[in-house]
Every structure is written in structure tokens, then in C-alpha cells.
Short mmCIF file of C-alpha atoms in Angstrom, two decimals:
data_model
loop_
_atom_site.label_atom_id
_atom_site.label_comp_id
_atom_site.label_asym_id
_atom_site.label_seq_id
_atom_site.Cartn_x
_atom_site.Cartn_y
_atom_site.Cartn_z
CA MET A 12 0.04 0.02 0.03
CA LYS A 13 2.86 2.46 0.84
CA ILE A 14 4.57 1.69 -2.43
CA ILE A 15 1.33 2.30 -4.38
CA LEU A 16 0.54 5.56 -2.63
CA MET A 17 4.14 6.78 -3.20
CA GLY A 18 3.71 6.05 -6.93
CA LEU A 19 0.46 7.90 -7.11
CA GLY A 20 1.99 10.82 -5.32
CA CYS A 21 4.76 11.03 -7.86
CA LEU A 22 2.17 10.97 -10.78
CA LEU A 23 -0.24 13.55 -9.26
CA LEU A 24 2.10 16.00 -7.65
CA MET A 25 5.60 15.76 -9.12
CA GLN A 26 7.76 13.92 -11.57
CA CYS A 27 10.07 11.12 -10.44
CA LYS A 28 13.70 11.07 -11.34
CA ASN A 29 16.01 8.16 -10.40
CA GLY A 30 13.40 6.99 -7.99
CA LYS A 31 13.19 10.31 -6.21
CA PRO A 32 10.35 12.89 -6.45
CA GLU A 33 11.23 16.00 -8.44
CA GLN A 34 9.12 19.15 -8.44
CA THR A 35 7.51 20.39 -11.67
CA GLN A 36 7.39 24.11 -12.46
CA TYR A 37 3.80 24.11 -11.17
CA GLU A 38 4.91 23.09 -7.74
CA ALA A 39 7.84 25.48 -7.61
CA ASP A 40 7.55 29.01 -6.10
CA THR A 41 9.73 30.55 -8.86
CA VAL A 42 9.36 29.96 -12.64
CA SER A 43 10.84 31.67 -15.64
CA VAL A 44 8.29 33.75 -17.68
CA LEU A 45 10.54 33.83 -20.82
CA GLY A 46 10.11 31.47 -23.71
CA ASP A 47 12.91 29.80 -25.75
CA HIS A 48 15.89 30.94 -23.67
CA ARG A 49 18.36 29.29 -26.12
CA PHE A 50 16.90 30.77 -29.35
CA GLU A 51 16.26 27.27 -30.72
CA LYS A 52 13.05 28.35 -32.54
CA GLY A 53 14.74 31.34 -34.34
CA LEU A 54 13.63 34.99 -34.43
CA SER A 55 10.97 36.67 -36.51
CA LEU A 56 12.30 39.77 -38.26
CA LYS A 57 10.09 42.90 -37.73
CA GLY A 58 11.92 45.06 -40.26
CA THR A 59 13.34 48.58 -40.14
CA ASN A 60 10.14 50.62 -39.84
CA SER A 61 7.39 49.93 -37.31
CA SER A 62 4.68 50.91 -39.78
CA THR A 63 5.63 48.04 -41.98
CA SER A 64 6.14 45.31 -39.35
CA PRO A 65 5.94 42.32 -39.54
CA THR A 66 8.10 41.19 -42.62
CA GLY A 67 7.24 37.46 -42.65
CA LYS A 68 11.04 36.70 -42.60
CA TYR A 69 13.08 34.83 -40.01
CA ILE A 70 16.56 33.97 -38.90
CA TYR A 71 17.36 30.57 -37.54
CA PRO A 72 20.78 30.56 -35.84
CA PHE A 73 20.26 26.93 -34.64
CA GLY A 74 17.87 25.51 -37.24
CA GLY A 75 14.32 24.92 -36.27
CA GLU A 76 12.54 26.32 -39.37
CA GLN A 77 9.47 24.17 -38.48
CA GLU A 78 9.05 25.82 -35.11
CA GLN A 79 6.99 28.87 -34.22
CA SER A 80 9.41 31.74 -33.24
CA VAL A 81 8.94 33.11 -29.79
CA TRP A 82 11.56 35.87 -30.28
CA GLU A 83 11.42 38.92 -32.67
CA LEU A 84 14.25 41.06 -33.88
CA ALA A 85 13.49 44.84 -34.41
CA GLU A 86 15.88 47.01 -36.52
CA TRP A 87 13.82 50.26 -36.43
CA GLY A 88 15.53 53.25 -38.08
CA SER A 89 18.34 51.18 -39.74
CA LYS A 90 19.41 51.51 -43.46
CA TYR A 91 19.91 47.65 -43.48
CA GLN A 92 18.06 44.50 -42.62
CA LEU A 93 19.58 41.31 -41.46
CA SER A 94 18.67 37.99 -43.12
CA GLN A 95 19.18 34.30 -42.84
CA GLU A 96 21.47 34.45 -45.91
CA GLN A 97 24.04 36.43 -43.89
CA LEU A 98 24.55 33.66 -41.31
CA GLU A 99 28.26 32.97 -40.39
CA THR A 100 29.49 30.27 -38.16
CA VAL A 101 32.61 30.78 -36.10
CA GLY A 102 33.15 27.73 -33.85
CA GLU A 103 29.92 27.31 -31.94
CA THR A 104 28.81 31.00 -32.47
CA LYS A 105 26.31 31.95 -35.12
CA ILE A 106 26.62 35.59 -36.40
CA TYR A 107 24.45 37.77 -38.57
CA ARG A 108 26.01 40.94 -39.85
CA ASP A 109 25.34 43.91 -42.19
CA PRO A 110 27.16 47.21 -42.47
CA GLY A 111 25.23 48.83 -39.66
CA LYS A 112 24.61 46.00 -37.15
CA ALA A 113 25.61 42.51 -36.00
CA ILE A 114 24.10 40.01 -33.58
CA SER A 115 25.61 36.69 -32.61
CA PHE A 116 24.29 33.72 -30.62
CA ALA A 117 26.02 30.91 -28.77
CA GLN A 118 23.76 28.32 -27.02
CA GLN A 119 26.10 27.73 -24.15
CA GLY A 120 24.96 30.18 -21.49
CA SER A 121 22.43 31.67 -23.87
CA HIS A 122 25.19 34.07 -24.92
CA VAL A 123 24.23 37.00 -27.18
CA THR A 124 26.32 39.86 -28.54
CA MET A 125 24.66 42.90 -30.01
CA THR A 126 26.57 45.51 -32.17
CA VAL A 127 25.43 48.75 -33.79
CA THR A 128 27.89 50.51 -36.15
CA ALA A 129 26.10 53.87 -36.31
CA SER A 130 28.95 55.51 -38.26
CA GLN A 131 27.52 53.44 -41.21
CA GLU A 132 23.95 54.43 -40.38
CA TYR A 133 24.25 58.23 -40.15
CA ASP A 134 25.28 60.53 -43.00
CA ALA A 135 25.46 63.47 -40.53
CA PRO A 136 24.83 63.80 -36.79
CA ARG A 137 21.17 63.21 -35.88
CA LYS A 138 18.91 66.18 -35.61
CA ASN A 139 15.80 66.69 -33.48
CA ASN A 140 12.83 64.50 -34.38
CA GLU A 141 14.92 62.36 -36.74
CA ALA A 142 14.68 58.56 -36.31
CA TRP A 143 17.61 56.54 -34.99
CA PRO A 144 18.80 52.93 -35.45
CA HIS A 145 17.63 50.19 -33.05
CA LEU A 146 18.74 46.63 -32.52
CA LEU A 147 16.25 44.86 -30.15
CA ILE A 148 15.31 41.33 -29.35
CA GLU A 149 11.67 41.11 -28.20
CA GLN A 150 9.00 38.69 -27.14
CA ALA A 151 5.44 38.58 -26.10
CA ILE A 152 5.79 36.83 -22.67
CA PRO A 153 3.89 33.52 -23.06
CA SER A 154 2.35 33.34 -19.50
CA LYS A 155 1.75 37.14 -19.13
CA PRO A 156 1.88 36.86 -15.29
CA LEU A 157 -0.78 38.78 -13.42
CA LEU A 158 0.96 41.21 -11.01
CA LYS A 159 -1.55 40.73 -8.18
CA ALA A 160 -0.68 36.98 -8.24
CA LEU A 161 3.02 37.54 -7.68
CA LYS A 162 5.17 38.55 -4.75
CA GLY A 163 8.30 39.10 -6.90
CA LEU A 164 9.69 39.30 -10.39
CA LEU A 165 13.40 38.33 -10.34
CA LEU A 166 15.72 39.78 -13.06
CA GLN A 167 18.95 37.78 -13.79
CA PHE A 168 21.46 39.16 -16.19
CA ASP A 169 25.19 38.86 -16.82
CA GLY A 170 26.54 41.59 -19.12
CA ARG A 171 29.54 43.47 -20.42
CA LEU A 172 30.23 46.56 -22.61
CA VAL A 173 32.51 45.39 -25.46
CA GLN A 174 32.82 48.53 -27.58
CA ASN A 175 32.00 52.27 -27.08
CA GLU A 176 33.35 54.66 -29.64
CA MET A 177 32.02 58.11 -30.38
CA LYS A 178 32.25 58.82 -34.17
CA MET A 179 31.22 62.49 -34.01
CA THR A 180 33.30 65.43 -32.89
CA ALA A 181 32.89 66.99 -29.45
CA GLU A 182 31.46 70.06 -31.09
CA GLN A 183 28.80 68.00 -32.91
CA PHE A 184 27.83 66.05 -29.74
CA ASP A 185 24.56 67.26 -28.07
CA PRO A 186 23.74 65.20 -24.98
CA GLY A 187 20.06 66.26 -25.40
CA LEU A 188 20.04 64.50 -28.84
CA HIS A 189 22.83 62.01 -28.98
CA THR A 190 23.71 58.90 -27.01
CA ALA A 191 23.89 55.17 -27.13
CA GLN A 192 21.67 53.18 -24.77
CA PHE A 193 21.53 49.52 -24.04
CA GLN A 194 18.46 48.74 -21.95
CA LEU A 195 15.64 46.34 -21.08
CA PHE A 196 12.01 47.39 -21.26
CA LEU A 197 9.10 45.53 -19.83
CA ASN A 198 5.55 46.06 -21.13
CA VAL A 199 3.15 46.34 -18.08
CA GLN A 200 -0.41 46.19 -19.56
CA ASP A 201 -4.01 46.15 -18.54
CA LEU A 202 -5.20 42.96 -20.05
CA ASN A 203 -8.62 42.57 -18.37
CA PRO A 204 -11.14 42.35 -21.24
CA GLU A 205 -13.74 43.95 -19.03
CA SER A 206 -11.60 47.06 -18.23
CA PRO A 207 -12.54 50.28 -19.98
CA ALA A 208 -8.84 50.83 -20.72
CA TYR A 209 -8.19 47.27 -21.96
CA GLY A 210 -4.68 47.25 -23.64
CA ASP A 211 -3.35 50.41 -22.05
CA TYR A 212 0.16 50.07 -20.72
CA LEU A 213 3.36 51.58 -19.42
CA TRP A 214 7.02 51.01 -20.34
CA PHE A 215 9.22 49.89 -17.41
CA GLY A 216 12.90 50.33 -18.06
CA ILE A 217 16.12 48.89 -16.76
CA PRO A 218 19.00 51.06 -18.12
CA PHE A 219 22.11 48.89 -18.28
CA TYR A 220 24.23 51.40 -20.15
CA ASP A 221 23.92 55.06 -21.36
CA TYR A 222 26.94 56.77 -22.95
CA ARG A 223 26.10 60.03 -21.17
CA HIS A 224 25.76 58.74 -17.64
CA ARG A 225 28.00 56.48 -15.61
CA GLN A 226 25.17 56.28 -13.14
CA ALA A 227 21.67 56.91 -14.61
CA GLU A 228 19.03 58.52 -12.43
CA VAL A 229 15.28 57.61 -12.38
CA TYR A 230 13.50 58.71 -15.55
CA ALA A 231 9.75 59.13 -15.50
CA ALA A 232 8.13 60.81 -18.51
CA GLN A 233 6.11 60.32 -21.75
CA ASP A 234 7.55 58.34 -24.63
CA VAL A 235 8.27 61.02 -27.21
CA GLY A 236 11.15 62.09 -29.46
CA LYS A 237 10.44 60.48 -32.80
CA GLY A 238 7.46 60.15 -35.23
CA ASP A 239 6.40 56.72 -34.11
CA ALA A 240 6.76 57.27 -30.35
CA THR A 241 3.98 55.58 -28.36
CA GLY A 242 3.09 58.46 -26.11
CA LYS A 243 2.85 56.07 -23.18
CA PHE A 244 4.43 56.62 -19.75
CA ILE A 245 8.04 55.47 -19.29
CA TYR A 246 9.44 54.67 -15.82
CA SER A 247 13.14 53.82 -15.93
CA LEU A 248 15.11 52.82 -12.90
CA ALA A 249 18.30 54.41 -11.60
CA ASN A 250 21.31 52.19 -11.93
CA THR A 251 21.76 52.09 -8.21
CA ASP A 252 18.16 50.62 -7.82
CA PHE A 253 19.31 47.30 -9.35
CA MET A 254 23.11 46.93 -9.72
CA GLU A 255 26.48 47.70 -8.21
CA GLY A 256 29.22 49.25 -10.34
CA SER A 257 28.92 50.58 -13.92
CA TYR A 258 29.04 48.84 -17.37
CA HIS A 259 31.19 51.79 -18.46
CA ASP A 260 34.16 49.97 -17.03
CA GLY A 261 33.86 47.14 -19.56
CA GLU A 262 33.85 44.41 -16.94
CA TRP A 263 31.27 41.59 -16.48
CA ILE A 264 28.62 42.56 -13.93
CA ARG A 265 25.96 40.23 -12.58
CA VAL A 266 22.50 41.71 -11.93
CA GLU A 267 20.08 39.81 -9.74
CA LYS A 268 17.19 41.99 -8.54
CA ASP A 269 13.51 41.72 -7.65
CA LEU A 270 11.76 44.23 -9.90
CA TYR A 271 8.28 43.78 -8.48
CA PRO A 272 8.21 46.63 -5.90
CA PHE A 273 9.62 49.04 -8.57
CA ILE A 274 6.93 48.08 -11.02
CA MET A 275 4.16 48.65 -8.52
CA LYS A 276 5.72 52.10 -7.69
CA ALA A 277 5.89 52.87 -11.44
CA LEU A 278 2.12 52.17 -11.81
CA GLU A 279 1.29 54.39 -8.87
CA ILE A 280 3.39 57.29 -10.21
CA ALA A 281 1.90 56.85 -13.64
CA LYS A 282 -1.64 57.15 -12.17
CA GLU A 283 -0.64 60.18 -10.11
CA ARG A 284 0.48 61.88 -13.40
CA GLY A 285 -2.73 61.18 -15.24
CA TYR A 286 -1.75 57.99 -17.14
CA LEU A 287 -3.56 54.59 -16.95
CA LYS A 288 -6.48 56.50 -15.22
CA ASN A 289 -9.11 54.03 -16.42
CA SER A 290 -7.25 50.89 -15.30
CA ALA A 291 -7.23 49.21 -11.95
CA LEU A 292 -3.92 48.06 -10.56
CA GLU A 293 -5.21 44.45 -10.20
CA ASP A 294 -5.69 44.28 -14.01
CA PHE A 295 -2.04 44.58 -14.99
CA ARG A 296 0.19 41.84 -16.29
CA VAL A 297 3.73 41.71 -17.58
CA SER A 298 2.90 41.11 -21.30
CA GLY A 299 6.24 41.60 -23.20
CA MET A 300 9.77 42.85 -23.25
CA ASN A 301 12.52 44.13 -25.44
CA LEU A 302 16.24 44.20 -24.90
CA GLY A 303 19.07 45.86 -26.79
CA TRP A 304 20.42 49.03 -28.40
CA GLU A 305 18.88 52.37 -29.27
CA VAL A 306 21.56 54.68 -30.80
CA PRO A 307 20.38 58.26 -31.45
CA GLY A 308 23.96 59.41 -31.93
CA THR A 309 26.94 58.54 -34.07
CA PHE A 310 28.50 55.75 -31.84
CA ASP A 311 29.85 52.41 -32.77
CA VAL A 312 28.92 50.18 -29.81
CA SER A 313 28.69 46.53 -28.74
CA PHE A 314 27.35 44.69 -25.69
CA GLU A 315 27.28 41.04 -24.80
CA PHE A 316 25.19 39.22 -22.28
CA LYS A 317 24.38 35.70 -20.95
CA GLU A 318 22.11 33.89 -18.56
CA PHE A 319 19.37 36.49 -19.06
CA ASP A 320 16.02 35.52 -17.35
CA LEU A 321 12.89 36.89 -15.72
CA LYS A 322 11.39 34.67 -12.97
CA ALA A 323 8.01 35.10 -11.41
CA ILE A 324 7.86 34.47 -7.67
CA ARG A 325 4.35 33.39 -6.77
#
């Protein structure tokens, strides 16, 4: 009887491995909310202009053409577009490269390097209201965790700045217009179909690197500055909120931080400033993310990262 009951327990509550019970993700307190950590299903290309997305084209660094891609690759504002035909293999690393950008993938450690060569993208220093090149990996988070069902959202990230070269003169550089930023944004969205503001959202930012600031301060304002700006509220953390040190030093830095209290604070501030006014806090979910470069200045830059994850703590 004991043996039978133990067997039923393994089937109903957990998986058994080598004769020992092993928890499934449904029994664990913490579970990743990202899909396809190793990029095995490829990336859907969104193109170089948000008004023409999607393109119906893909890159597959590790095969998998039969799979449905979880990841997307955005190249807004670029003169060039990456393609599967550009694939290079160097050892175990898969590289896609055009004159203005490059992105490489290594499955070990889910290692990604993202490069923007803005000196090939700009004919002259960027002016006010002009578009700028982006290189972003994005995904709609499959589980879209409900914030009220969480007690934490853990960010894990190992990163290093590889290249940082300004390709404009000091006289041309205007810090109000020009920089290079490597950052993570989460889309925090009202997804209650019964809500009068169903679909409304804010951008929640984690600024890993900004050319202008060794230590960035909190930024809370409307998304503006280019023709296709969303007009939604942005709340971006200070570096000291989530990490020690600075990526300006070019050294590997490990980030491990619970973002949940900061997200709740961002929602409260957005409401205080007149945003999200028709949405209730209990209706918000983390619905998507993007990570990578925005380069509104003439800079040649590169950043590498590994072991990136977002984990819901329930």
C-alpha cells in the first residue's frame, strides 16, 4: 500500500527522477516567464520601420525552421536589414552581420552579442525628431503573469560593454539629442477584457548602459522624441536601484534583482500623473519585453550578455 501511494504521489504532484520525487514548475515557487531561452526556434524579423512590421522573414541561428518563433528582432531606423542568408558560423557561435549592425548567438549560457555601427547608419549627426537605429530582441511573454498573483519578479542578467566609440566630434555632440543606450524594457499592460482601458500600458525600463551617464538617475516621462513614439508613460530605474558598479568599465557585472516593488511604484506614479487612469492596478500583467540598443547618436557600440532570465515568484 505504501509503495502504491508513493507512486500515485509522484504521478499526481511531481515527476520522479532516479526513484526520487522532483518538483515540476507548477509546484515551484519561482518559474521563468520567458520562452525559448536558447533561441532554438529562431527569431521573426520585424523590419526597419514599425509601420511596415511584420516582414514574414526569419533568422534561424540553430535551425528549427519548423518551429514557431517566440523571439522577434527589431531594426527600427536602420538602413539595412539582417537576413538568414548572412549567417556566419565561427566555432559554436552563429553571427548575422550587415554594415550597420551585427548579432551573434551561442547556445552555451544563452550568450548574445549585439553591435550597432552607427557610423555606417548616419550621413550626418542626428537632428531633433529624426529617427535613430535600433537593434532589439523582443518577445510577447507567453504566460503574461498577473501582477496581483506575484510577490516578486526576479531579473537575472550577466553583461559586459564590449565597444564604445563616439564617431562624431565633441562640437557635434549634443547630450540632449545624442547617446547610445543598452536597456531592457518590460511592457506592463491592462489585459482585463472587461476593463474600460483594456490594452493600455506603461514602459518599465532597466537602463544597463547610457553613454552620457556612468550612473543613470530615475526617468519618468512620456515616450516622445520621434514620429512613431507611443506616447505612453515610461518609468526607468536608476542604476543604483538594481546593480552595483557601472558597465562603463567594460567588466562583467551580474545583476540579480527583484523588480516587483519598482513596477508597483511605477504604476502608482503613472496614475498620479494622469496616465492609466481608467485601469485598476489588479488588472495589470507583464505582457512583453525588449532588450538591446537604441543609438540616437553617431556611436559604434557593442554589448554582450548571457544567462538572461525573468522569474515570477508566486
